[in-house]
XYZ file of N, CA and C in Angstrom:
864
model
N 21.990 -43.025 20.242
C 23.030 -44.001 19.901
C 23.589 -44.617 21.161
N 23.952 -45.904 21.095
C 24.526 -46.624 22.236
C 25.909 -47.114 21.847
N 26.892 -46.767 22.637
C 28.252 -47.242 22.412
C 28.561 -48.307 23.446
N 28.887 -49.508 23.018
C 29.172 -50.614 23.937
C 30.668 -50.658 24.226
N 30.993 -50.616 25.537
C 32.399 -50.700 25.918
C 32.851 -52.164 26.009
N 32.080 -52.930 26.661
C 32.315 -54.374 26.702
C 30.984 -55.047 26.904
N 31.010 -56.284 27.218
C 29.818 -57.107 27.123
C 28.670 -56.659 28.007
N 28.959 -56.048 29.160
C 27.909 -55.802 30.150
C 27.565 -54.333 30.335
N 28.072 -53.424 29.554
C 27.759 -52.001 29.742
C 27.658 -51.300 28.403
N 26.971 -50.136 28.405
C 26.819 -49.321 27.207
C 26.594 -47.864 27.580
N 26.797 -46.955 26.626
C 26.670 -45.514 26.866
C 25.622 -44.928 25.920
N 24.645 -44.244 26.492
C 23.605 -43.554 25.709
C 24.025 -42.103 25.532
N 24.076 -41.636 24.297
C 24.536 -40.281 24.013
C 23.489 -39.236 24.420
N 23.984 -37.991 24.545
C 23.126 -36.874 24.924
C 22.015 -36.666 23.894
N 20.836 -36.207 24.373
C 19.659 -35.943 23.536
C 19.141 -37.209 22.872
N 19.373 -38.362 23.500
C 18.828 -39.629 23.037
C 18.283 -40.400 24.233
N 17.441 -41.355 23.955
C 16.924 -42.256 24.977
C 16.904 -43.661 24.377
N 17.365 -44.627 25.171
C 17.447 -46.001 24.687
C 16.303 -46.826 25.267
N 15.811 -47.762 24.472
C 14.747 -48.677 24.887
C 15.394 -50.031 25.198
N 15.272 -50.441 26.452
C 15.877 -51.693 26.905
C 14.790 -52.754 27.024
N 15.070 -53.935 26.436
C 14.135 -55.049 26.489
C 14.761 -56.228 27.261
N 13.889 -57.055 27.797
C 14.324 -58.282 28.459
C 13.505 -59.436 27.916
N 14.237 -60.317 27.276
C 13.589 -61.451 26.620
C 12.473 -61.004 25.650
N 12.752 -59.892 24.939
C 11.817 -59.418 23.916
C 10.698 -58.540 24.419
N 10.642 -58.299 25.737
C 9.614 -57.422 26.289
C 10.261 -56.144 26.810
N 9.463 -55.042 26.729
C 9.982 -53.761 27.210
C 10.298 -53.848 28.695
N 11.500 -53.353 29.030
C 11.922 -53.376 30.423
C 11.991 -51.967 30.998
N 12.735 -51.093 30.343
C 12.908 -49.745 30.879
C 13.507 -48.849 29.798
N 13.552 -47.516 30.133
C 14.191 -46.530 29.271
C 15.536 -46.157 29.869
N 16.532 -46.064 29.028
C 17.875 -45.690 29.481
C 18.180 -44.281 28.990
N 18.356 -43.338 29.933
C 18.654 -41.955 29.587
C 20.148 -41.805 29.301
N 20.572 -40.623 28.798
C 21.985 -40.447 28.457
C 22.903 -40.763 29.645
N 23.970 -41.473 29.338
C 24.933 -41.849 30.358
C 25.337 -43.306 30.229
N 26.044 -43.805 31.254
C 26.550 -45.174 31.261
C 25.525 -46.093 31.918
N 25.275 -47.229 31.256
C 24.309 -48.193 31.772
C 24.906 -49.598 31.665
N 24.500 -50.463 32.627
C 24.944 -51.847 32.645
C 23.787 -52.754 32.246
N 24.099 -53.711 31.415
C 23.104 -54.663 30.941
C 23.614 -56.089 31.209
N 22.680 -56.984 31.399
C 23.026 -58.395 31.640
C 22.474 -59.232 30.496
N 23.266 -59.446 29.482
C 22.760 -60.212 28.335
C 22.425 -61.648 28.688
N 23.041 -62.159 29.749
C 22.728 -63.545 30.142
C 21.332 -63.631 30.745
N 20.818 -62.459 31.218
C 19.453 -62.433 31.746
C 18.466 -61.986 30.673
N 18.923 -61.847 29.423
C 18.044 -61.487 28.313
C 17.908 -59.994 28.084
N 18.742 -59.161 28.740
C 18.639 -57.715 28.570
C 19.443 -57.274 27.347
N 18.813 -56.370 26.581
C 19.518 -55.791 25.433
C 18.842 -54.461 25.054
N 19.581 -53.664 24.286
C 19.059 -52.369 23.807
C 18.339 -52.614 22.481
N 17.020 -52.409 22.484
C 16.222 -52.645 21.276
C 16.379 -51.533 20.247
N 16.658 -50.308 20.724
C 16.821 -49.178 19.816
C 16.910 -47.872 20.582
N 17.156 -46.800 19.879
C 17.258 -45.474 20.495
C 16.366 -44.498 19.735
N 15.949 -43.481 20.439
C 15.158 -42.389 19.850
C 15.804 -41.066 20.208
N 15.783 -40.136 19.249
C 16.310 -38.793 19.506
C 15.221 -37.935 20.147
N 15.608 -37.154 21.155
C 14.655 -36.247 21.799
C 14.802 -34.814 21.288
N 15.594 -34.628 20.246
C 15.730 -33.297 19.652
C 14.434 -32.906 18.916
N 14.250 -31.600 18.756
C 13.109 -31.107 17.968
C 13.377 -31.405 16.497
N 12.428 -32.051 15.861
C 12.550 -32.398 14.445
C 11.537 -31.593 13.635
N 11.825 -31.422 12.363
C 10.974 -30.606 11.486
C 10.518 -31.436 10.301
N 9.249 -31.255 9.973
C 8.656 -31.970 8.845
C 7.879 -30.975 7.990
N 8.227 -30.915 6.702
C 7.509 -30.047 5.763
C 6.435 -30.854 5.053
N 5.216 -30.329 5.072
C 4.085 -31.003 4.443
C 3.464 -30.055 3.427
N 3.311 -30.534 2.212
C 2.677 -29.751 1.141
C 1.289 -30.324 0.881
N 0.269 -29.484 1.066
C -1.123 -29.926 0.906
C -1.757 -29.147 -0.238
N -2.390 -29.844 -1.150
C -3.125 -29.205 -2.242
C -4.616 -29.389 -1.990
N -5.343 -28.281 -2.025
C -6.781 -28.328 -1.771
C -7.458 -27.200 -2.527
N -8.767 -27.052 -2.330
C -9.559 -26.056 -3.044
C -10.283 -25.171 -2.042
N -10.338 -23.878 -2.341
C -11.018 -22.935 -1.462
C -12.510 -22.874 -1.789
N -13.220 -22.077 -1.017
C -14.669 -21.951 -1.191
C -15.023 -21.337 -2.530
N -14.164 -20.438 -3.038
C -14.424 -19.811 -4.336
C -13.731 -20.566 -5.479
N -13.521 -21.882 -5.268
C -13.060 -22.795 -6.322
C -11.681 -22.437 -6.876
N -10.771 -22.079 -5.992
C -9.391 -21.804 -6.380
C -8.505 -22.889 -5.769
N -7.746 -23.566 -6.613
C -6.836 -24.595 -6.116
C -5.563 -23.931 -5.570
N -5.195 -24.331 -4.362
C -4.027 -23.743 -3.709
C -3.175 -24.862 -3.116
N -1.909 -24.548 -2.949
C -0.985 -25.420 -2.240
C -0.560 -24.730 -0.949
N -0.701 -25.431 0.161
C -0.296 -24.914 1.456
C 0.931 -25.693 1.923
N 1.949 -24.959 2.291
C 3.175 -25.579 2.789
C 3.246 -25.341 4.292
N 3.173 -26.437 5.057
C 3.197 -26.370 6.519
C 4.502 -26.972 7.024
N 5.047 -26.344 8.048
C 6.229 -26.882 8.724
C 5.814 -27.281 10.133
N 5.955 -28.583 10.437
C 5.566 -29.103 11.761
C 6.843 -29.407 12.540
N 6.962 -28.818 13.698
C 8.093 -29.082 14.592
C 7.605 -29.945 15.749
N 8.227 -31.105 15.901
C 7.768 -32.071 16.904
C 8.981 -32.723 17.578
N 8.726 -33.409 18.662
C 9.793 -34.115 19.366
C 9.200 -35.294 20.144
N 10.058 -36.222 20.513
C 9.657 -37.363 21.331
C 9.642 -36.933 22.794
N 8.548 -37.247 23.488
C 8.474 -36.977 24.930
C 9.311 -38.049 25.639
N 10.314 -37.598 26.375
C 11.273 -38.540 26.962
C 10.586 -39.570 27.846
N 9.632 -39.122 28.644
C 8.956 -40.040 29.574
C 8.098 -41.076 28.845
N 7.639 -40.757 27.634
C 6.771 -41.672 26.875
C 7.471 -42.207 25.635
N 8.800 -42.300 25.711
C 9.560 -42.743 24.541
C 9.209 -44.173 24.146
N 8.784 -45.007 25.120
C 8.420 -46.385 24.778
C 7.183 -46.417 23.868
N 6.215 -45.477 24.110
C 5.052 -45.406 23.219
C 5.473 -44.987 21.812
N 6.359 -44.003 21.735
C 6.832 -43.552 20.431
C 7.579 -44.650 19.696
N 8.268 -45.531 20.458
C 9.075 -46.577 19.833
C 8.214 -47.737 19.351
N 7.204 -48.096 20.130
C 6.429 -49.299 19.826
C 5.135 -49.015 19.062
N 4.519 -47.840 19.271
C 3.181 -47.602 18.713
C 3.212 -47.176 17.246
N 4.197 -46.356 16.883
C 4.222 -45.823 15.512
C 5.454 -46.326 14.778
N 5.210 -46.864 13.586
C 6.332 -47.290 12.761
C 6.857 -46.138 11.911
N 5.938 -45.251 11.459
C 6.335 -44.121 10.617
C 5.615 -42.866 11.125
N 6.177 -42.187 12.127
C 5.478 -41.013 12.688
C 5.322 -39.876 11.682
N 6.282 -39.710 10.772
C 6.163 -38.638 9.774
C 4.938 -38.838 8.882
N 4.711 -40.081 8.483
C 3.555 -40.369 7.647
C 2.253 -40.140 8.403
N 2.253 -40.470 9.683
C 1.066 -40.260 10.506
C 0.766 -38.769 10.647
N 1.788 -37.983 10.931
C 1.603 -36.525 11.072
C 1.101 -35.937 9.766
N 1.689 -36.361 8.663
C 1.287 -35.831 7.356
C -0.173 -36.152 7.055
N -0.618 -37.338 7.414
C -2.007 -37.717 7.153
C -2.983 -36.837 7.926
N -2.663 -36.542 9.178
C -3.554 -35.695 9.975
C -3.541 -34.249 9.476
N -2.393 -33.795 9.007
C -2.341 -32.437 8.435
C -3.230 -32.366 7.198
N -3.137 -33.368 6.331
C -3.999 -33.402 5.153
C -5.469 -33.354 5.557
N -5.832 -34.153 6.542
C -7.235 -34.265 6.949
C -7.768 -32.939 7.474
N -7.009 -32.275 8.340
C -7.485 -31.032 8.951
C -7.530 -29.898 7.932
N -6.472 -29.768 7.142
C -6.415 -28.674 6.159
C -7.527 -28.812 5.131
N -7.755 -30.016 4.650
C -8.785 -30.221 3.632
C -10.196 -30.148 4.200
N -10.314 -30.131 5.520
C -11.630 -29.932 6.144
C -11.911 -28.457 6.403
N -10.867 -27.637 6.572
C -11.051 -26.232 6.930
C -11.011 -25.324 5.714
N -10.010 -25.499 4.861
C -9.788 -24.568 3.755
C -10.971 -24.500 2.790
N -11.636 -25.603 2.449
C -12.787 -25.477 1.526
C -13.922 -24.623 2.057
N -13.917 -24.272 3.332
C -14.952 -23.385 3.876
C -14.521 -21.917 3.862
N -13.344 -21.638 3.315
C -12.803 -20.277 3.310
C -12.537 -19.832 1.877
N -12.768 -18.553 1.624
C -12.397 -17.984 0.333
C -10.904 -17.665 0.321
N -10.378 -17.439 -0.875
C -8.928 -17.280 -1.009
C -8.404 -16.103 -0.196
N -9.087 -14.965 -0.277
C -8.631 -13.793 0.479
C -8.681 -14.055 1.976
N -9.734 -14.733 2.425
C -9.845 -15.055 3.850
C -8.750 -16.026 4.283
N -8.368 -16.923 3.384
C -7.312 -17.882 3.710
C -5.992 -17.166 3.977
N -5.666 -16.174 3.156
C -4.441 -15.411 3.384
C -4.512 -14.653 4.712
N -5.688 -14.133 5.023
C -5.834 -13.347 6.244
C -5.864 -14.220 7.499
N -6.371 -15.458 7.377
C -6.589 -16.309 8.542
C -5.735 -17.580 8.500
N -4.568 -17.500 7.901
C -3.724 -18.689 7.817
C -3.259 -19.146 9.202
N -3.127 -18.211 10.135
C -2.745 -18.601 11.495
C -3.850 -19.415 12.169
N -5.106 -19.127 11.818
C -6.211 -19.923 12.368
C -6.161 -21.357 11.850
N -5.773 -21.513 10.578
C -5.629 -22.859 10.026
C -4.504 -23.601 10.749
N -3.378 -22.909 10.954
C -2.259 -23.537 11.655
C -2.644 -23.915 13.088
N -3.426 -23.075 13.739
C -3.864 -23.364 15.107
C -4.770 -24.596 15.146
N -5.659 -24.722 14.172
C -6.549 -25.884 14.127
C -5.751 -27.167 13.901
N -4.751 -27.116 13.023
C -3.905 -28.287 12.792
C -3.137 -28.643 14.055
N -2.623 -27.636 14.758
C -1.868 -27.879 15.992
C -2.731 -28.559 17.053
N -3.955 -28.059 17.223
C -4.840 -28.644 18.238
C -5.163 -30.109 17.915
N -5.407 -30.413 16.657
C -5.743 -31.778 16.277
C -4.536 -32.709 16.455
N -3.368 -32.247 16.025
C -2.182 -33.090 16.142
C -1.791 -33.313 17.596
N -1.944 -32.290 18.426
C -1.598 -32.455 19.841
C -2.447 -33.545 20.495
N -3.743 -33.550 20.163
C -4.621 -34.555 20.766
C -4.248 -35.965 20.316
N -3.879 -36.113 19.061
C -3.616 -37.444 18.517
C -2.214 -37.917 18.868
N -1.201 -37.100 18.617
C 0.186 -37.537 18.739
C 0.633 -37.687 20.188
N -0.060 -37.024 21.115
C 0.317 -37.190 22.527
C 0.103 -38.636 22.995
N -0.858 -39.323 22.383
C -1.088 -40.721 22.750
C 0.027 -41.631 22.251
N 0.811 -41.154 21.311
C 1.892 -41.961 20.754
C 3.264 -41.505 21.257
N 3.295 -40.651 22.283
C 4.563 -40.243 22.862
C 5.259 -39.105 22.142
N 4.512 -38.337 21.333
C 5.094 -37.209 20.598
C 4.458 -35.902 21.068
N 5.264 -34.862 21.081
C 4.800 -33.523 21.424
C 4.945 -32.628 20.195
N 3.860 -31.953 19.818
C 3.891 -31.017 18.687
C 4.268 -29.645 19.239
N 5.440 -29.149 18.859
C 5.943 -27.883 19.398
C 5.335 -26.670 18.683
N 5.478 -26.644 17.390
C 4.975 -25.502 16.614
C 4.508 -25.993 15.245
N 3.563 -25.236 14.684
C 3.150 -25.447 13.292
C 3.162 -24.091 12.602
N 3.908 -24.012 11.525
C 4.036 -22.767 10.771
C 3.416 -22.953 9.393
N 2.524 -22.029 9.038
C 1.968 -22.013 7.688
C 2.926 -21.173 6.839
N 3.883 -21.855 6.223
C 4.997 -21.163 5.566
C 4.542 -20.399 4.332
N 3.718 -21.015 3.510
C 3.362 -20.369 2.249
C 2.012 -20.867 1.767
N 1.326 -19.984 1.039
C 0.072 -20.325 0.360
C 0.268 -19.992 -1.115
N 0.207 -20.990 -1.958
C 0.532 -20.806 -3.374
C -0.709 -21.104 -4.208
N -1.391 -20.077 -4.699
C -2.524 -20.329 -5.601
C -2.023 -20.806 -6.965
N -2.963 -21.230 -7.782
C -2.645 -21.609 -9.146
C -2.013 -20.427 -9.886
N -1.116 -20.726 -10.841
C -0.374 -19.666 -11.542
C -1.308 -18.681 -12.237
N -2.366 -19.179 -12.857
C -3.318 -18.284 -13.533
C -4.014 -17.370 -12.535
N -4.312 -17.900 -11.360
C -4.952 -17.080 -10.326
C -3.993 -16.010 -9.822
N -2.723 -16.371 -9.680
C -1.742 -15.372 -9.236
C -1.626 -14.239 -10.236
N -1.606 -14.587 -11.515
C -1.544 -13.529 -12.539
C -2.786 -12.640 -12.479
N -3.952 -13.275 -12.306
C -5.191 -12.486 -12.223
C -5.181 -11.574 -10.998
N -4.680 -12.087 -9.871
C -4.614 -11.264 -8.659
C -3.670 -10.089 -8.859
N -2.544 -10.328 -9.522
C -1.608 -9.238 -9.797
C -2.227 -8.198 -10.736
N -2.984 -8.673 -11.725
C -3.647 -7.736 -12.644
C -4.682 -6.892 -11.900
N -5.441 -7.532 -11.012
C -6.441 -6.789 -10.234
C -5.768 -5.747 -9.358
N -4.686 -6.149 -8.719
C -3.961 -5.211 -7.857
C -3.414 -4.044 -8.660
N -2.845 -4.352 -9.839
C -2.314 -3.288 -10.692
C -3.423 -2.347 -11.151
N -4.583 -2.919 -11.530
C -5.706 -2.082 -11.977
C -6.213 -1.189 -10.850
N -6.278 -1.722 -9.641
C -6.724 -0.914 -8.500
C -5.756 0.226 -8.225
N -4.476 -0.064 -8.332
C -3.499 1.006 -8.101
C -3.552 2.060 -9.202
N -3.770 1.619 -10.455
C -3.909 2.595 -11.541
C -5.156 3.449 -11.346
N -6.233 2.819 -10.885
C -7.458 3.567 -10.624
C -7.241 4.594 -9.519
N -6.551 4.182 -8.464
C -6.263 5.111 -7.378
C -5.369 6.246 -7.858
N -4.387 5.908 -8.700
C -3.507 6.948 -9.234
C -4.292 7.937 -10.098
N -5.257 7.417 -10.872
C -6.086 8.305 -11.703
C -6.922 9.248 -10.842
N -7.432 8.723 -9.718
C -8.220 9.564 -8.812
C -7.352 10.690 -8.256
N -6.152 10.334 -7.800
C -5.255 11.357 -7.260
C -4.850 12.367 -8.333
N -4.611 11.856 -9.559
C -4.241 12.755 -10.642
C -5.385 13.709 -10.973
N -6.620 13.166 -10.999
C -7.775 14.024 -11.262
C -7.969 15.079 -10.188
N -7.785 14.679 -8.928
C -7.897 15.651 -7.836
C -6.838 16.740 -7.971
N -5.617 16.325 -8.357
C -4.548 17.311 -8.522
C -4.869 18.288 -9.649
N -5.375 17.752 -10.777
C -5.739 18.632 -11.892
C -6.891 19.554 -11.500
N -7.836 19.027 -10.724
C -8.954 19.853 -10.269
C -8.460 21.007 -9.408
N -7.585 20.683 -8.468
C -7.030 21.738 -7.600
C -6.260 22.747 -8.432
N -5.500 22.240 -9.441
C -4.734 23.146 -10.297
C -5.653 24.096 -11.056
N -6.741 23.549 -11.637
C -7.666 24.390 -12.399
C -8.385 25.391 -11.498
N -8.779 24.942 -10.294
C -9.462 25.854 -9.368
C -8.539 26.998 -8.971
N -7.305 26.622 -8.622
C -6.350 27.662 -8.221
C -6.036 28.595 -9.393
N -5.953 28.007 -10.602
C -5.692 28.847 -11.779
C -6.841 29.813 -12.014
N -8.083 29.303 -11.887
C -9.256 30.164 -12.077
C -9.303 31.251 -11.008
N -9.001 30.858 -9.763
C -8.978 31.861 -8.693
C -7.918 32.923 -8.960
N -6.744 32.466 -9.452
C -5.684 33.423 -9.764
C -6.077 34.358 -10.899
N -6.705 33.787 -11.952
C -7.135 34.631 -13.069
C -8.197 35.635 -12.617
N -9.119 35.162 -11.768
C -10.155 36.077 -11.278
C -9.543 37.200 -10.452
N -8.589 36.835 -9.605
C -7.924 37.861 -8.793
C -7.139 38.821 -9.673
N -6.472 38.266 -10.724
C -5.704 39.130 -11.626
C -6.622 40.094 -12.378
N -7.768 39.571 -12.844
C -8.702 40.445 -13.558
C -9.277 41.510 -12.631
N -9.534 41.105 -11.390
C -10.052 42.084 -10.433
C -9.029 43.195 -10.204
N -7.792 42.804 -9.970
C -6.747 43.813 -9.733
C -6.508 44.655 -10.986
N -6.603 43.980 -12.181
C -6.448 44.753 -13.423
C -7.565 45.777 -13.564
N -8.785 45.364 -13.209
C -9.895 46.310 -13.269
C -9.718 47.483 -12.313
N -9.245 47.157 -11.102
C -8.988 48.232 -10.140
C -7.933 49.180 -10.673
N -6.865 48.601 -11.303
C -5.804 49.452 -11.854
C -6.306 50.334 -12.983
N -7.123 49.730 -13.873
C -7.656 50.524 -14.984
C -8.559 51.645 -14.468
N -9.381 51.328 -13.446
C -10.261 52.350 -12.881
C -9.457 53.490 -12.274
N -8.395 53.135 -11.545
C -7.550 54.182 -10.958
C -6.833 54.989 -12.040
N -6.414 54.280 -13.127
C -5.752 54.982 -14.231
C -6.703 55.997 -14.872
N -7.937 55.544 -15.117
C -8.909 56.454 -15.738
C -9.242 57.624 -14.812
N -9.298 57.323 -13.514
C -9.569 58.393 -12.560
C -8.439 59.418 -12.562
N -7.187 58.922 -12.671
C -6.046 59.839 -12.709
C -6.059 60.679 -13.978
N -6.421 60.015 -15.134
C -6.505 60.778 -16.393
C -7.574 61.857 -16.293
N -8.699 61.473 -15.734
C -9.802 62.439 -15.590
C -9.391 63.614 -14.701
N -8.731 63.281 -13.587
C -8.278 64.365 -12.691
C -7.265 65.261 -13.382
N -6.350 64.652 -14.184
C -5.351 65.474 -14.888
C -5.979 66.375 -15.921
N -6.950 65.830 -16.705
C -7.628 66.660 -17.701
C -8.401 67.799 -17.050
N -9.050 67.505 -15.933
C -9.792 68.548 -15.232
C -8.847 69.675 -14.788
N -7.700 69.261 -14.264
C -6.743 70.271 -13.780
C -6.180 71.092 -14.940
N -5.889 70.422 -16.094
C -5.374 71.160 -17.256
C -6.401 72.149 -17.790
N -7.660 71.719 -17.845
C -8.710 72.617 -18.362
C -8.857 73.850 -17.465
N -8.843 73.638 -16.156
C -8.983 74.761 -15.229
C -7.796 75.714 -15.339
N -6.587 75.162 -15.428
C -5.400 76.011 -15.539
C -5.419 76.813 -16.840
N -5.808 76.153 -17.961
C -5.845 76.849 -19.244
C -6.918 77.926 -19.250
N -8.067 77.666 -18.669
C -9.157 78.656 -18.625
C -8.745 79.875 -17.813
N -7.994 79.666 -16.727
C -7.539 80.797 -15.909
C -6.447 81.576 -16.603
N -5.613 80.845 -17.422
C -4.490 81.534 -18.084
C -4.948 82.321 -19.308
N -5.882 81.761 -20.075
C -6.364 82.417 -21.298
C -7.815 82.831 -21.064
N -8.005 84.107 -20.991
C -9.359 84.592 -20.700
C -10.246 84.455 -21.929
N -11.518 84.258 -21.694
C -12.494 84.186 -22.783
C -12.648 82.803 -23.376
N -11.931 81.806 -22.863
C -12.056 80.420 -23.372
C -12.948 79.634 -22.438
N -13.739 78.826 -23.080
C -14.631 77.964 -22.286
C -13.968 76.596 -22.064
N -14.548 75.845 -21.137
C -14.013 74.508 -20.841
C -14.154 73.581 -22.032
N -15.215 73.736 -22.808
C -15.427 72.904 -23.978
C -14.349 73.129 -25.017
N -14.013 74.401 -25.250
C -12.976 74.721 -26.240
C -11.620 74.157 -25.810
N -11.327 74.308 -24.567
C -10.050 73.763 -24.066
C -10.029 72.253 -24.215
N -11.129 71.605 -23.944
C -11.213 70.151 -24.054
C -11.030 69.707 -25.500
N -11.657 70.441 -26.442
C -11.478 70.099 -27.855
C -10.028 70.238 -28.272
N -9.369 71.279 -27.771
C -7.958 71.482 -28.111
C -7.088 70.345 -27.567
N -7.343 69.950 -26.353
C -6.559 68.855 -25.748
C -6.787 67.555 -26.512
N -8.028 67.298 -26.892
C -8.343 66.071 -27.602
C -7.666 66.024 -28.954
N -7.658 67.143 -29.685
C -6.984 67.181 -30.984
C -5.492 66.937 -30.814
N -4.925 67.562 -29.799
C -3.493 67.371 -29.546
C -3.184 65.899 -29.245
N -3.997 65.286 -28.378
C -3.778 63.874 -28.056
C -4.018 62.987 -29.271
N -4.957 63.373 -30.139
C -5.224 62.600 -31.330
C -4.004 62.562 -32.241
N -3.418 63.709 -32.465
C -2.235 63.746 -33.336
C -1.032 63.067 -32.677
N -0.916 63.143 -31.375
C 0.167 62.413 -30.683
C 0.001 60.907 -30.852
N -1.247 60.459 -30.785
C -1.499 59.031 -30.962
C -1.190 58.585 -32.375
N -1.604 59.393 -33.376
C -1.307 59.060 -34.767
C 0.193 58.987 -34.978
N 0.933 59.905 -34.367
C 2.388 59.918 -34.508
C 3.007 58.645 -33.914
N 2.542 58.227 -32.736
C 3.081 57.010 -32.112
C 2.766 55.774 -32.937
N 1.551 55.731 -33.512
C 1.220 54.602 -34.361
C 2.085 54.563 -35.611
N 2.413 55.728 -36.158
C 3.255 55.780 -37.337
C 4.690 55.407 -37.046
N 5.161 55.713 -35.840
C 6.545 55.365 -35.491
C 6.733 53.857 -35.314
N 5.674 53.132 -34.962
C 5.767 51.691 -34.724
C 5.320 50.953 -35.983
N 6.262 50.241 -36.635
C 5.946 49.570 -37.906
C 5.127 48.298 -37.701
N 5.114 47.765 -36.468
C 4.416 46.506 -36.222
C 3.060 46.699 -35.560
N 2.555 47.903 -35.525
C 1.281 48.151 -34.861
C 0.127 47.559 -35.658
N -0.884 47.123 -34.953
C -2.080 46.566 -35.599
C -3.327 47.349 -35.220
N -3.140 48.516 -34.658
C -4.277 49.325 -34.210
C -4.830 50.130 -35.382
N -6.161 50.112 -35.531
C -6.828 50.837 -36.612
C -8.010 51.585 -36.004
N -8.165 52.871 -36.326
C -9.303 53.676 -35.886
C -10.387 53.618 -36.943
N -11.581 53.142 -36.575
C -12.718 53.105 -37.501
C -13.912 53.727 -36.788
N -14.562 54.783 -37.302
C -14.116 55.578 -38.454
C -12.911 56.435 -38.109
N -12.197 56.858 -39.137
C -10.943 57.581 -38.927
C -11.007 58.944 -39.618
N -10.542 59.964 -38.880
C -10.509 61.307 -39.429
C -10.539 62.332 -38.318
N -9.955 63.503 -38.536
C -9.927 64.529 -37.477
C -11.321 64.957 -37.048
N -12.305 64.871 -37.965
C -13.640 65.320 -37.611
C -14.299 64.474 -36.541
N -13.791 63.262 -36.374
C -14.385 62.388 -35.374
C -13.830 62.632 -33.983
N -12.840 63.527 -33.890
C -12.298 63.852 -32.566
C -13.371 64.481 -31.698
N -14.310 65.235 -32.343
C -15.369 65.889 -31.593
C -16.232 64.860 -30.874
N -16.545 63.756 -31.582
C -17.339 62.711 -30.936
C -16.590 62.105 -29.751
N -15.293 61.887 -29.942
C -14.498 61.330 -28.845
C -14.473 62.307 -27.675
N -14.348 63.600 -27.995
C -14.335 64.617 -26.935
C -15.648 64.634 -26.174
N -16.774 64.495 -26.898
C -18.065 64.459 -26.216
C -18.144 63.278 -25.250
N -17.617 62.129 -25.691
C -17.640 60.940 -24.824
C -16.781 61.150 -23.588
N -15.632 61.766 -23.753
C -14.746 61.993 -22.600
C -15.384 62.979 -21.632
N -16.021 64.031 -22.195
C -16.669 65.006 -21.298
C -17.785 64.324 -20.509
N -18.509 63.446 -21.186
C -19.559 62.721 -20.471
C -18.969 61.876 -19.355
N -17.839 61.223 -19.643
C -17.170 60.419 -18.615
C -16.679 61.270 -17.463
N -16.148 62.439 -17.770
C -15.657 63.328 -16.708
C -16.813 63.802 -15.831
N -17.954 64.085 -16.454
C -19.106 64.534 -15.684
C -19.597 63.421 -14.761
N -19.617 62.179 -15.324
C -20.044 61.052 -14.483
C -19.051 60.817 -13.351
N -17.773 60.954 -13.651
C -16.765 60.780 -12.593
C -16.885 61.834 -11.529
N -17.145 63.085 -11.992
C -17.285 64.166 -11.013
C -18.501 63.959 -10.120
N -19.614 63.521 -10.772
C -20.822 63.292 -9.984
C -20.633 62.141 -8.992
N -19.920 61.076 -9.412
C -19.651 59.962 -8.483
C -18.733 60.382 -7.365
N -17.784 61.313 -7.639
C -16.901 61.802 -6.580
C -17.644 62.645 -5.577
N -18.683 63.295 -6.019
C -19.475 64.066 -5.065
C -20.283 63.138 -4.188
């Protein structure tokens, strides 16, 4: 902006540059500050340009290699080069339109060679290509391209929904894999625990039977020494009958028992006694 104090002087504001003409031809650039002009010699201020960084948003719609229509939103930050402000003033009537046209040209030349996933991954490469092209072109017109930001990539709404569905399905699949692994580990550990429990139960039962066998052996020996003329077999039969009746008594005392002896009868105690004696003999032989 130029503020005129009186007929022969004017003030150019900060961050601006004025274009001074003489008789309709470019004469010089006036930087911020106070300047004197001679209107009688044909000098006048033709216009001013701002040297601040300006921003332009450009929305480009194009198609990727895998036939997906996308919208790319680019933000171009540019400024007038102070030393070449006369080129910017005289060469371009609409610099924003010029910048937008070159962005369209570069983006629509690069993106169709890329698939959608690659476009998301390499959006900075697209921005770099646009920057290089604009720098070469706009520098001739007195403009400097400061930065280009690829702000957003917006696929078609149906494609976005499909991408979200694919992502959700992949995560569900991964969750199923982890869940299956967890169940597998649970079953393996459960099986290992059951095997260990059965092993320890077997060891306990074996020790219990060994203790019973040792106790019966000791009782038979003590009874044989106390009562003369009795054999080990007779003592064993007596112990078995006694234990048989004790067991019958315990079963009768419990009303909820489901234990049944088949065949049942005192005469079968002899068979049970024979089996126990056989077990005791095998235990004794294994102990030797």
